[in-house]
Each structure stands twice: as C-alpha cells, then as structure tokens.
PDB file of C-alpha atoms and ligand atoms in Angstrom:
ATOM      1  CA  MET A 102      28.545  62.820 -96.167  1.00  0.00           C
ATOM      2  CA  ALA A 103      25.770  62.387 -93.845  1.00  0.00           C
ATOM      3  CA  PRO A 104      27.299  62.009 -90.359  1.00  0.00           C
ATOM      4  CA  VAL A 105      26.174  58.167 -89.394  1.00  0.00           C
ATOM      5  CA  LEU A 106      23.561  57.912 -86.686  1.00  0.00           C
ATOM      6  CA  ALA A 107      23.936  55.663 -83.748  1.00  0.00           C
ATOM      7  CA  PRO A 108      20.981  52.917 -83.999  1.00  0.00           C
ATOM      8  CA  GLY A 109      17.709  53.553 -82.179  1.00  0.00           C
ATOM      9  CA  LEU A 110      14.615  55.433 -82.170  1.00  0.00           C
ATOM     10  CA  TYR A 111      14.683  59.159 -82.965  1.00  0.00           C
ATOM     11  CA  ILE A 112      11.539  60.794 -82.238  1.00  0.00           C
ATOM     12  CA  VAL A 113      11.527  64.020 -84.538  1.00  0.00           C
ATOM     13  CA  ALA A 114       9.068  67.051 -84.021  1.00  0.00           C
ATOM     14  CA  THR A 115       8.062  68.301 -87.567  1.00  0.00           C
ATOM     15  CA  PRO A 116       6.133  71.722 -88.333  1.00  0.00           C
ATOM     16  CA  ILE A 117       2.516  72.280 -87.714  1.00  0.00           C
ATOM     17  CA  GLY A 118       1.825  74.799 -90.430  1.00  0.00           C
ATOM     18  CA  ASN A 119       5.060  76.597 -91.445  1.00  0.00           C
ATOM     19  CA  LEU A 120       7.647  74.492 -92.760  1.00  0.00           C
ATOM     20  CA  GLY A 121      10.359  77.277 -91.587  1.00  0.00           C
ATOM     21  CA  ASP A 122       9.524  75.704 -87.793  1.00  0.00           C
ATOM     22  CA  ILE A 123      11.790  72.493 -88.615  1.00  0.00           C
ATOM     23  CA  THR A 124      14.543  72.563 -86.832  1.00  0.00           C
ATOM     24  CA  LEU A 125      18.232  72.089 -87.933  1.00  0.00           C
ATOM     25  CA  ARG A 126      18.722  69.261 -85.995  1.00  0.00           C
ATOM     26  CA  ALA A 127      15.668  67.472 -87.316  1.00  0.00           C
ATOM     27  CA  ILE A 128      16.541  68.199 -90.549  1.00  0.00           C
ATOM     28  CA  ALA A 129      20.148  66.667 -89.998  1.00  0.00           C
ATOM     29  CA  THR A 130      18.290  63.454 -88.058  1.00  0.00           C
ATOM     30  CA  LEU A 131      16.150  62.782 -91.235  1.00  0.00           C
ATOM     31  CA  ARG A 132      19.075  63.206 -93.298  1.00  0.00           C
ATOM     32  CA  ALA A 133      21.090  60.968 -91.467  1.00  0.00           C
ATOM     33  CA  CYS A 134      18.600  58.305 -90.390  1.00  0.00           C
ATOM     34  CA  ASP A 135      18.437  55.052 -92.164  1.00  0.00           C
ATOM     35  CA  GLY A 136      14.346  55.369 -92.512  1.00  0.00           C
ATOM     36  CA  VAL A 137      11.342  57.061 -91.366  1.00  0.00           C
ATOM     37  CA  ALA A 138       8.342  55.513 -89.360  1.00  0.00           C
ATOM     38  CA  CYS A 139       5.526  57.713 -89.969  1.00  0.00           C
ATOM     39  CA  GLU A 140       1.569  58.068 -89.924  1.00  0.00           C
ATOM     40  CA  ASP A 141       1.131  58.636 -93.657  1.00  0.00           C
ATOM     41  CA  THR A 142       3.836  58.149 -96.389  1.00  0.00           C
ATOM     42  CA  ARG A 143       2.141  60.842 -98.634  1.00  0.00           C
ATOM     43  CA  VAL A 144       2.194  63.800 -95.795  1.00  0.00           C
ATOM     44  CA  THR A 145       5.711  62.880 -95.022  1.00  0.00           C
ATOM     45  CA  GLY A 146       6.954  62.356 -98.550  1.00  0.00           C
ATOM     46  CA  ARG A 147       6.048  65.680 -99.184  1.00  0.00           C
ATOM     47  CA  LEU A 148       7.755  67.012 -96.186  1.00  0.00           C
ATOM     48  CA  MET A 149      11.142  64.972 -97.121  1.00  0.00           C
ATOM     49  CA  LYS A 150      10.658  66.310-100.825  1.00  0.00           C
ATOM     50  CA  HIS A 151      10.753  69.976 -99.181  1.00  0.00           C
ATOM     51  CA  LEU A 152      13.758  69.202 -97.501  1.00  0.00           C
ATOM     52  CA  GLY A 153      15.393  67.436-100.801  1.00  0.00           C
ATOM     53  CA  LEU A 154      15.618  63.945 -98.825  1.00  0.00           C
ATOM     54  CA  SER A 155      15.038  60.386 -99.851  1.00  0.00           C
ATOM     55  CA  LYS A 156      14.598  57.793 -97.291  1.00  0.00           C
ATOM     56  CA  PRO A 157      12.786  54.541 -96.817  1.00  0.00           C
ATOM     57  CA  LEU A 158       9.382  55.594 -95.555  1.00  0.00           C
ATOM     58  CA  TRP A 159       7.395  52.785 -93.403  1.00  0.00           C
ATOM     59  CA  ARG A 160       4.049  53.115 -92.221  1.00  0.00           C
ATOM     60  CA  TYR A 161       3.535  52.941 -88.538  1.00  0.00           C
ATOM     61  CA  ASP A 162       0.646  53.969 -86.115  1.00  0.00           C
ATOM     62  CA  ASP A 163      -0.146  52.890 -82.673  1.00  0.00           C
ATOM     63  CA  HIS A 164      -2.410  50.420 -84.252  1.00  0.00           C
ATOM     64  CA  ALA A 165       0.085  48.582 -86.237  1.00  0.00           C
ATOM     65  CA  SER A 166       0.105  44.788 -85.176  1.00  0.00           C
ATOM     66  CA  LEU A 167       2.597  43.950 -82.433  1.00  0.00           C
ATOM     67  CA  ARG A 168       4.626  41.736 -85.386  1.00  0.00           C
ATOM     68  CA  ASP A 169       5.240  45.045 -87.273  1.00  0.00           C
ATOM     69  CA  ARG A 170       6.185  46.989 -84.236  1.00  0.00           C
ATOM     70  CA  GLU A 171       8.164  44.272 -82.992  1.00  0.00           C
ATOM     71  CA  ARG A 172       9.924  44.301 -86.559  1.00  0.00           C
ATOM     72  CA  LEU A 173      10.382  47.769 -86.365  1.00  0.00           C
ATOM     73  CA  VAL A 174      11.869  47.529 -82.778  1.00  0.00           C
ATOM     74  CA  GLU A 175      14.197  44.459 -83.963  1.00  0.00           C
ATOM     75  CA  SER A 176      15.603  46.940 -86.896  1.00  0.00           C
ATOM     76  CA  MET A 177      16.577  49.714 -84.445  1.00  0.00           C
ATOM     77  CA  ARG A 178      19.339  47.171 -83.181  1.00  0.00           C
ATOM     78  CA  THR A 179      21.435  48.426 -86.521  1.00  0.00           C
ATOM     79  CA  ARG A 180      19.533  51.127 -87.646  1.00  0.00           C
ATOM     80  CA  ALA A 181      18.308  54.809 -87.183  1.00  0.00           C
ATOM     81  CA  VAL A 182      14.815  54.933 -87.316  1.00  0.00           C
ATOM     82  CA  ALA A 183      13.199  58.280 -87.414  1.00  0.00           C
ATOM     83  CA  LEU A 184       9.937  58.453 -86.091  1.00  0.00           C
ATOM     84  CA  VAL A 185       7.373  61.558 -87.331  1.00  0.00           C
ATOM     85  CA  SER A 186       3.840  62.249 -87.073  1.00  0.00           C
ATOM     86  CA  ASP A 187       2.048  64.365 -89.504  1.00  0.00           C
ATOM     87  CA  ALA A 188       2.856  67.645 -88.033  1.00  0.00           C
ATOM     88  CA  GLY A 189       4.217  68.578 -84.693  1.00  0.00           C
ATOM     89  CA  THR A 190       5.415  66.382 -81.895  1.00  0.00           C
ATOM     90  CA  PRO A 191       5.268  62.609 -82.300  1.00  0.00           C
ATOM     91  CA  LEU A 192       3.389  60.757 -79.096  1.00  0.00           C
ATOM     92  CA  ILE A 193       1.420  63.992 -78.280  1.00  0.00           C
ATOM     93  CA  SER A 194      -1.965  62.977 -79.322  1.00  0.00           C
ATOM     94  CA  ASP A 195       0.193  61.337 -82.168  1.00  0.00           C
ATOM     95  CA  PRO A 196       1.180  57.715 -82.622  1.00  0.00           C
ATOM     96  CA  GLY A 197       4.403  56.843 -81.383  1.00  0.00           C
ATOM     97  CA  TYR A 198       4.180  55.764 -77.426  1.00  0.00           C
ATOM     98  CA  GLN A 199       3.471  52.012 -78.108  1.00  0.00           C
ATOM     99  CA  LEU A 200       6.463  52.395 -80.362  1.00  0.00           C
ATOM    100  CA  ALA A 201       8.981  53.928 -77.762  1.00  0.00           C
ATOM    101  CA  ALA A 202       7.598  51.845 -74.811  1.00  0.00           C
ATOM    102  CA  ALA A 203       8.263  48.707 -77.022  1.00  0.00           C
ATOM    103  CA  ALA A 204      11.693  50.192 -78.107  1.00  0.00           C
ATOM    104  CA  ARG A 205      12.690  51.129 -74.555  1.00  0.00           C
ATOM    105  CA  ALA A 206      11.631  47.798 -73.728  1.00  0.00           C
ATOM    106  CA  GLN A 207      14.062  45.874 -75.757  1.00  0.00           C
ATOM    107  CA  GLY A 208      17.108  47.764 -75.000  1.00  0.00           C
ATOM    108  CA  ALA A 209      17.139  50.686 -78.162  1.00  0.00           C
ATOM    109  CA  ALA A 210      18.260  53.944 -77.363  1.00  0.00           C
ATOM    110  CA  VAL A 211      15.575  56.123 -77.853  1.00  0.00           C
ATOM    111  CA  THR A 212      16.489  59.977 -78.310  1.00  0.00           C
ATOM    112  CA  THR A 213      14.319  62.893 -78.712  1.00  0.00           C
ATOM    113  CA  VAL A 214      14.341  65.903 -81.386  1.00  0.00           C
ATOM    114  CA  PRO A 215      12.201  68.382 -79.916  1.00  0.00           C
ATOM    115  CA  GLY A 216      10.417  71.085 -82.107  1.00  0.00           C
ATOM    116  CA  PRO A 217       6.987  72.345 -82.940  1.00  0.00           C
ATOM    117  CA  CYS A 218       4.166  71.296 -80.778  1.00  0.00           C
ATOM    118  CA  ALA A 219       0.456  72.838 -81.350  1.00  0.00           C
ATOM    119  CA  ALA A 220      -0.035  72.894 -77.334  1.00  0.00           C
ATOM    120  CA  ILE A 221       2.463  74.751 -76.369  1.00  0.00           C
ATOM    121  CA  ALA A 222       2.341  77.229 -79.056  1.00  0.00           C
ATOM    122  CA  GLY A 223      -1.286  77.721 -78.458  1.00  0.00           C
ATOM    123  CA  LEU A 224      -0.328  78.312 -75.166  1.00  0.00           C
ATOM    124  CA  THR A 225       2.118  80.933 -75.638  1.00  0.00           C
ATOM    125  CA  LEU A 226       0.011  82.650 -77.856  1.00  0.00           C
ATOM    126  CA  SER A 227      -3.133  82.549 -75.650  1.00  0.00           C
ATOM    127  CA  GLY A 228      -2.294  85.485 -73.082  1.00  0.00           C
ATOM    128  CA  LEU A 229      -3.649  82.865 -70.242  1.00  0.00           C
ATOM    129  CA  PRO A 230      -1.320  81.703 -67.611  1.00  0.00           C
ATOM    130  CA  SER A 231       1.546  79.643 -68.666  1.00  0.00           C
ATOM    131  CA  ASP A 232       3.108  78.909 -65.604  1.00  0.00           C
ATOM    132  CA  ARG A 233       1.139  75.639 -64.724  1.00  0.00           C
ATOM    133  CA  PHE A 234      -1.041  73.988 -67.314  1.00  0.00           C
ATOM    134  CA  LEU A 235      -2.307  70.467 -67.930  1.00  0.00           C
ATOM    135  CA  PHE A 236      -2.919  68.846 -71.714  1.00  0.00           C
ATOM    136  CA  ALA A 237      -6.030  67.259 -71.920  1.00  0.00           C
ATOM    137  CA  GLY A 238      -5.805  65.974 -75.546  1.00  0.00           C
ATOM    138  CA  PHE A 239      -8.930  65.957 -77.590  1.00  0.00           C
ATOM    139  CA  LEU A 240     -12.032  66.290 -75.312  1.00  0.00           C
ATOM    140  CA  PRO A 241     -14.658  63.353 -75.767  1.00  0.00           C
ATOM    141  CA  ALA A 242     -16.556  63.815 -79.344  1.00  0.00           C
ATOM    142  CA  LYS A 243     -19.872  62.542 -76.897  1.00  0.00           C
ATOM    143  CA  ASP A 244     -21.669  65.144 -74.916  1.00  0.00           C
ATOM    144  CA  LYS A 245     -21.788  63.596 -71.611  1.00  0.00           C
ATOM    145  CA  ALA A 246     -18.550  62.108 -71.843  1.00  0.00           C
ATOM    146  CA  ARG A 247     -17.266  66.020 -72.527  1.00  0.00           C
ATOM    147  CA  ALA A 248     -18.969  67.094 -69.918  1.00  0.00           C
ATOM    148  CA  ASP A 249     -17.852  64.487 -67.707  1.00  0.00           C
ATOM    149  CA  THR A 250     -14.767  65.271 -68.477  1.00  0.00           C
ATOM    150  CA  LEU A 251     -14.758  69.281 -68.132  1.00  0.00           C
ATOM    151  CA  ALA A 252     -16.407  68.318 -64.481  1.00  0.00           C
ATOM    152  CA  GLY A 253     -13.107  66.120 -63.764  1.00  0.00           C
ATOM    153  CA  LEU A 254     -10.936  68.972 -64.495  1.00  0.00           C
ATOM    154  CA  ALA A 255     -12.777  71.768 -63.443  1.00  0.00           C
ATOM    155  CA  GLY A 256     -11.000  72.099 -59.680  1.00  0.00           C
ATOM    156  CA  ILE A 257      -7.681  71.719 -61.366  1.00  0.00           C
ATOM    157  CA  ASP A 258      -5.295  75.202 -60.530  1.00  0.00           C
ATOM    158  CA  ALA A 259      -3.892  75.394 -64.022  1.00  0.00           C
ATOM    159  CA  THR A 260      -4.881  76.447 -67.543  1.00  0.00           C
ATOM    160  CA  LEU A 261      -6.376  73.465 -69.478  1.00  0.00           C
ATOM    161  CA  VAL A 262      -5.086  73.090 -72.851  1.00  0.00           C
ATOM    162  CA  PHE A 263      -7.022  71.275 -75.537  1.00  0.00           C
ATOM    163  CA  TYR A 264      -6.903  69.562 -79.220  1.00  0.00           C
ATOM    164  CA  GLU A 265     -10.277  70.675 -80.698  1.00  0.00           C
ATOM    165  CA  THR A 266     -11.478  70.554 -84.341  1.00  0.00           C
ATOM    166  CA  ALA A 267     -13.058  73.343 -85.991  1.00  0.00           C
ATOM    167  CA  PRO A 268     -16.529  71.417 -86.690  1.00  0.00           C
ATOM    168  CA  ARG A 269     -16.709  70.154 -83.056  1.00  0.00           C
ATOM    169  CA  LEU A 270     -15.524  73.627 -81.534  1.00  0.00           C
ATOM    170  CA  ALA A 271     -18.950  75.236 -80.912  1.00  0.00           C
ATOM    171  CA  LYS A 272     -20.074  72.087 -79.099  1.00  0.00           C
ATOM    172  CA  ALA A 273     -16.802  72.027 -76.989  1.00  0.00           C
ATOM    173  CA  LEU A 274     -17.964  76.085 -76.426  1.00  0.00           C
ATOM    174  CA  ALA A 275     -21.107  74.978 -75.072  1.00  0.00           C
ATOM    175  CA  ALA A 276     -20.017  72.617 -72.844  1.00  0.00           C
ATOM    176  CA  ILE A 277     -17.354  74.559 -71.264  1.00  0.00           C
ATOM    177  CA  ASP A 278     -20.056  77.512 -70.986  1.00  0.00           C
ATOM    178  CA  ARG A 279     -22.338  74.770 -69.039  1.00  0.00           C
ATOM    179  CA  ALA A 280     -19.540  73.770 -66.954  1.00  0.00           C
ATOM    180  CA  LEU A 281     -17.167  76.659 -66.464  1.00  0.00           C
ATOM    181  CA  PRO A 282     -19.090  79.896 -67.556  1.00  0.00           C
ATOM    182  CA  TYR A 283     -16.878  82.515 -65.802  1.00  0.00           C
ATOM    183  CA  ARG A 284     -13.652  81.206 -66.811  1.00  0.00           C
ATOM    184  CA  GLU A 285     -11.521  82.666 -69.543  1.00  0.00           C
ATOM    185  CA  VAL A 286     -11.109  80.975 -72.594  1.00  0.00           C
ATOM    186  CA  ALA A 287      -9.196  81.060 -75.663  1.00  0.00           C
ATOM    187  CA  VAL A 288      -8.999  79.640 -79.360  1.00  0.00           C
ATOM    188  CA  ALA A 289      -5.950  79.184 -81.175  1.00  0.00           C
ATOM    189  CA  ARG A 290      -6.439  78.806 -84.700  1.00  0.00           C
ATOM    190  CA  GLU A 291      -4.113  77.870 -87.532  1.00  0.00           C
ATOM    191  CA  VAL A 292      -1.237  78.611 -85.339  1.00  0.00           C
ATOM    192  CA  THR A 293       1.959  79.527 -87.702  1.00  0.00           C
ATOM    193  CA  LYS A 294      -0.133  79.530 -90.610  1.00  0.00           C
ATOM    194  CA  LEU A 295      -1.160  82.463 -92.727  1.00  0.00           C
ATOM    195  CA  PHE A 296      -4.488  83.023 -90.926  1.00  0.00           C
ATOM    196  CA  GLU A 297      -3.375  82.223 -87.304  1.00  0.00           C
ATOM    197  CA  GLU A 298      -5.444  84.085 -84.859  1.00  0.00           C
ATOM    198  CA  CYS A 299      -6.315  83.971 -81.241  1.00  0.00           C
ATOM    199  CA  ARG A 300      -9.570  84.857 -79.247  1.00  0.00           C
ATOM    200  CA  ARG A 301      -9.866  85.578 -75.729  1.00  0.00           C
ATOM    201  CA  GLY A 302     -12.815  86.063 -73.913  1.00  0.00           C
ATOM    202  CA  LEU A 303     -15.776  84.124 -71.771  1.00  0.00           C
ATOM    203  CA  PRO A 304     -17.264  80.945 -73.229  1.00  0.00           C
ATOM    204  CA  ALA A 305     -20.638  83.030 -74.325  1.00  0.00           C
ATOM    205  CA  GLY A 306     -19.103  85.644 -76.138  1.00  0.00           C
ATOM    206  CA  LEU A 307     -16.677  83.008 -78.140  1.00  0.00           C
ATOM    207  CA  ILE A 308     -19.858  81.121 -78.961  1.00  0.00           C
ATOM    208  CA  ALA A 309     -21.512  84.334 -80.264  1.00  0.00           C
ATOM    209  CA  TRP A 310     -18.515  85.300 -82.285  1.00  0.00           C
ATOM    210  CA  TYR A 311     -18.295  81.510 -83.934  1.00  0.00           C
ATOM    211  CA  GLU A 312     -21.819  81.537 -84.941  1.00  0.00           C
ATOM    212  CA  ALA A 313     -21.290  84.211 -86.471  1.00  0.00           C
ATOM    213  CA  HIS A 314     -17.766  83.629 -88.193  1.00  0.00           C
ATOM    214  CA  PRO A 315     -17.945  79.695 -88.403  1.00  0.00           C
ATOM    215  CA  PRO A 316     -14.177  78.658 -87.670  1.00  0.00           C
ATOM    216  CA  LYS A 317     -11.857  76.494 -90.380  1.00  0.00           C
ATOM    217  CA  GLY A 318      -8.695  74.883 -89.470  1.00  0.00           C
ATOM    218  CA  GLU A 319      -7.006  73.563 -86.772  1.00  0.00           C
ATOM    219  CA  ILE A 320      -7.828  74.959 -83.126  1.00  0.00           C
ATOM    220  CA  VAL A 321      -6.251  74.772 -79.638  1.00  0.00           C
ATOM    221  CA  LEU A 322      -8.727  75.327 -77.337  1.00  0.00           C
ATOM    222  CA  MET A 323      -7.772  76.548 -73.521  1.00  0.00           C
ATOM    223  CA  VAL A 324      -9.592  77.334 -70.486  1.00  0.00           C
ATOM    224  CA  GLY A 325      -8.058  79.669 -67.752  1.00  0.00           C
ATOM    225  CA  PRO A 326      -7.346  78.435 -64.094  1.00  0.00           C
ATOM    226  CA  PRO A 327     -10.211  78.932 -61.601  1.00  0.00           C
ATOM    227  CA  THR A 328      -9.879  82.414 -60.281  1.00  0.00           C
ATOM    228  CA  ASP A 329     -10.450  82.382 -56.561  1.00  0.00           C
ATOM    229  CA  HIS A 330      -6.832  83.589 -55.319  1.00  0.00           C
ATOM    230  CA  GLY A 331      -4.444  85.493 -57.611  1.00  0.00           C
ATOM    231  CA  HIS A 332      -6.921  88.132 -58.477  1.00  0.00           C
ATOM    232  CA  GLU A 333      -4.167  90.254 -59.339  1.00  0.00           C
ATOM    233  CA  GLU A 334      -3.300  87.973 -61.970  1.00  0.00           C
ATOM    234  CA  VAL A 335      -6.950  88.378 -63.781  1.00  0.00           C
ATOM    235  CA  ASP A 336      -7.372  90.465 -66.841  1.00  0.00           C
ATOM    236  CA  THR A 337     -10.401  91.899 -65.354  1.00  0.00           C
ATOM    237  CA  ASP A 338     -10.714  94.076 -68.411  1.00  0.00           C
ATOM    238  CA  ALA A 339     -10.535  91.152 -70.795  1.00  0.00           C
ATOM    239  CA  LEU A 340     -13.302  89.334 -68.879  1.00  0.00           C
ATOM    240  CA  LEU A 341     -15.454  92.561 -68.618  1.00  0.00           C
ATOM    241  CA  ARG A 342     -15.496  93.373 -72.440  1.00  0.00           C
ATOM    242  CA  ALA A 343     -16.063  89.643 -73.264  1.00  0.00           C
ATOM    243  CA  ALA A 344     -18.817  90.112 -70.734  1.00  0.00           C
ATOM    244  CA  LEU A 345     -20.392  93.232 -72.545  1.00  0.00           C
ATOM    245  CA  ALA A 346     -20.356  91.597 -75.813  1.00  0.00           C
ATOM    246  CA  GLU A 347     -23.753  89.883 -74.680  1.00  0.00           C
ATOM    247  CA  ALA A 348     -25.071  91.539 -71.488  1.00  0.00           C
ATOM    248  CA  LYS A 349     -25.800  95.159 -69.815  1.00  0.00           C
ATOM    249  CA  PRO A 350     -22.898  96.479 -67.468  1.00  0.00           C
ATOM    250  CA  SER A 351     -24.899  95.608 -64.313  1.00  0.00           C
ATOM    251  CA  GLN A 352     -25.091  91.852 -65.813  1.00  0.00           C
ATOM    252  CA  ALA A 353     -21.538  92.210 -67.052  1.00  0.00           C
ATOM    253  CA  ALA A 354     -20.276  93.312 -63.745  1.00  0.00           C
ATOM    254  CA  ALA A 355     -22.104  91.019 -61.807  1.00  0.00           C
ATOM    255  CA  ALA A 356     -20.826  88.063 -63.671  1.00  0.00           C
ATOM    256  CA  VAL A 357     -17.338  88.931 -63.603  1.00  0.00           C
ATOM    257  CA  ALA A 358     -17.942  89.685 -59.791  1.00  0.00           C
ATOM    258  CA  ARG A 359     -19.027  85.924 -59.182  1.00  0.00           C
ATOM    259  CA  ALA A 360     -16.232  84.636 -61.246  1.00  0.00           C
ATOM    260  CA  THR A 361     -13.144  86.615 -59.604  1.00  0.00           C
ATOM    261  CA  GLY A 362     -14.591  87.772 -56.167  1.00  0.00           C
ATOM    262  CA  LEU A 363     -13.725  91.094 -56.929  1.00  0.00           C
ATOM    263  CA  ASP A 364     -15.958  94.390 -55.928  1.00  0.00           C
ATOM    264  CA  ARG A 365     -19.132  94.323 -58.189  1.00  0.00           C
ATOM    265  CA  ARG A 366     -19.365  98.205 -57.882  1.00  0.00           C
ATOM    266  CA  ALA A 367     -15.884  98.915 -59.022  1.00  0.00           C
ATOM    267  CA  LEU A 368     -16.501  96.825 -62.067  1.00  0.00           C
ATOM    268  CA  TYR A 369     -19.799  98.490 -63.037  1.00  0.00           C
ATOM    269  CA  ALA A 370     -17.877 101.537 -62.899  1.00  0.00           C
ATOM    270  CA  ARG A 371     -15.078  99.727 -64.925  1.00  0.00           C
ATOM    271  CA  ALA A 372     -18.012  98.329 -67.311  1.00  0.00           C
ATOM    272  CA  LEU A 373     -19.233 101.628 -67.741  1.00  0.00           C
ATOM    273  CA  GLN A 374     -16.158 102.885 -68.964  1.00  0.00           C
ATOM    274  CA  LEU A 375     -15.718 100.145 -71.206  1.00  0.00           C
ATOM    275  CA  LYS A 376     -18.554 100.059 -72.811  1.00  0.00           C
TER     276      LYS A 376
HETATM  277  N1  SAM B 174       0.982  65.820 -82.126  1.00  0.00           N
HETATM  278  C1  SAM B 174       0.790  67.124 -82.980  1.00  0.00           C
HETATM  279  C2  SAM B 174       1.428  68.203 -82.186  1.00  0.00           C
HETATM  280  O1  SAM B 174       2.357  68.477 -81.499  1.00  0.00           O
HETATM  281  O2  SAM B 174       1.175  69.388 -82.088  1.00  0.00           O
HETATM  282  C3  SAM B 174      -0.917  67.302 -82.457  1.00  0.00           C
HETATM  283  C4  SAM B 174      -1.483  66.138 -83.510  1.00  0.00           C
HETATM  284  S1  SAM B 174      -3.388  65.801 -83.061  1.00  0.00           S
HETATM  285  C5  SAM B 174      -3.544  64.785 -84.077  1.00  0.00           C
HETATM  286  C6  SAM B 174      -3.971  67.215 -83.862  1.00  0.00           C
HETATM  287  C7  SAM B 174      -4.467  68.631 -83.487  1.00  0.00           C
HETATM  288  O3  SAM B 174      -3.614  69.591 -82.746  1.00  0.00           O
HETATM  289  C8  SAM B 174      -5.183  69.144 -84.261  1.00  0.00           C
HETATM  290  O4  SAM B 174      -6.973  68.781 -84.324  1.00  0.00           O
HETATM  291  C9  SAM B 174      -5.286  70.855 -83.704  1.00  0.00           C
HETATM  292  O5  SAM B 174      -6.365  70.608 -82.309  1.00  0.00           O
HETATM  293  C10 SAM B 174      -3.822  70.593 -83.408  1.00  0.00           C
HETATM  294  N2  SAM B 174      -2.904  71.437 -83.736  1.00  0.00           N
HETATM  295  C11 SAM B 174      -2.121  71.033 -85.016  1.00  0.00           C
HETATM  296  N3  SAM B 174      -1.587  71.957 -85.603  1.00  0.00           N
HETATM  297  C12 SAM B 174      -2.154  73.219 -85.307  1.00  0.00           C
HETATM  298  C13 SAM B 174      -2.588  74.460 -85.645  1.00  0.00           C
HETATM  299  N4  SAM B 174      -1.395  74.837 -86.533  1.00  0.00           N
HETATM  300  N5  SAM B 174      -3.006  75.236 -85.399  1.00  0.00           N
HETATM  301  C14 SAM B 174      -3.933  75.238 -84.410  1.00  0.00           C
HETATM  302  N6  SAM B 174      -4.203  73.886 -83.769  1.00  0.00           N
HETATM  303  C15 SAM B 174      -3.478  72.794 -84.366  1.00  0.00           C
END
C-alpha cells in the first residue's frame, strides 16, 4: 500500500526528455498523492501511464480563474495535491507560482520534490562558467524588447541562461551578436534526448552554423559573463576557433583581444597555429 501523504501542495519535477530521469521521490509522491494538478492532462496522463499510476488529473495553469485556484487550495486542507508541468520543474517558466503563493497564503504546507530542470541541465553541459548564473526565462519575441532586455543584462557578471525555441534561435543569436558580439555563447539542444548536442562559440560563428544547419527541438541559450576580469578562466582557444570560422587570423586575434583584453600579438600567433 502506498504511504499516506500529509495534506498540502507537492511541487514535483518531471523529466525534460529522458523518462529515466524521474526521481524515486517523484514517483513515490505521484503514487501516494490524492490528485495531480497539471498543465495538460494528456501529457501528464502519458507520464502516469508510463509509471503505471492512475490518479485524478486536474488541469491547472496560472491563467486559471481565481475561483478554480481557490477551490484547489481549499482541497489541500484534506488532500495531498501534486503539481507537475509538461516537463521539468514547475514554476520555472511554467505554471505554479500563483498556486504556491495562494497555498502558502492559506496556510497549506508546500513541499518541493526537485528534479530535472532544463536551465540547470543546459548550464552543466555548456562549458560556460557555472559559479554565478542568472536565469532570465524566455527572451521577448519582439526585436526592440529583446534588444532592451539584453542591454539591461549586459553588465551582469554571471553566465546568462535563457529558454529559447528553435524557430526563434536565429533572431536571438542575431540580437546577441549586436549587443554582445565578443561574449561566448552556448546552445544546448534536446538535452537528455537522443539528439542532445551543445555548441559553443562567438555569436557570429553560431549564426553561420545554424544558418547551414537549421535547429530543431528545445533549446537552452546561454551567454558567458563579461571577460574584463578573470582572464585565466577564459578558454581563448575556443574563442579563437569560433572567430576563425568567419575571419582571417589577424581579424580573429583582434576580435578576441578586444573581448578579453589579452595581448593581440600572442593571440595572432596562436590563431596561426589553430588555423
Ligand atoms: N519548467 C521547465 C524546466 O524546468 O525545464 C521549462 C519549461 S519552458 C515552458 C520550456 C523551455 O525549456 C523550452 O522552450 C526550452 O527552452 C527548455 N527546455 C525544455 N526541455 C529542454 C530540453 N530537453 N533541452 C533543451 N531545452 C529544453
């Protein structure tokens, strides 16, 4: 018999592609809860079926009416309600913030059952500094708003992590190239899935790559921190290789020298070796 869960809200992370990534505690919570609030009952229904579980599924997102949210919170007085999103961690560019806030305000217990999150998985794959990062969700879709957002984040001394979609990647990279042309960028695609890949380089090099190889699937887009200090952390070979993809050694060395403050002649000599 499944152990009984205390009433309240359980925020449960689910896989971002590879079903093997579900945690033991997530399975135990979904098995023992009284019902699951989810973005899409078909998507969560498939996960529950895969786990051999059957529970009431309640459609919920942060656009739900106040009345529906209140009803769900009310039920947490006597029931254990699991909250899942279609994939990954609820509340992280996914519904749940309003529900958790309402639950807390009504004195319901709120518990997290952590697990997969595309932002963290992408960061670990990126090769970019992971000691300080800023997760900024999706970049705006409109050109001016996107440019303004990047300008506002440009001075932050941390790796910037964005969610992105394949059809919008080219525009996002072009905006980064305009705002931060010498910052290292990483594109982590289809993380944990069959065609997982991560490409890293200067924005101009990645633009050229994805023009030739149109991307598919889900994407975490990351921008490395400003490099005016901590030069020893910078992978200059990676920067030079990315710059050499579309420029002569002298131009590549000049670009990387501007980006890093390192000696241009030394970079030129290294660029000739790499070419
Ligand atoms: N809450 C989720 C999480 O914690 O991972 C993210 C939900 S958000 C609506 C969906 C976005 O997450 C996608 O557009 C993509 O940017 C990113 N994403 C989700 N799964 C991914 C994967 N397997 N590989 C790369 N990015 C992924």
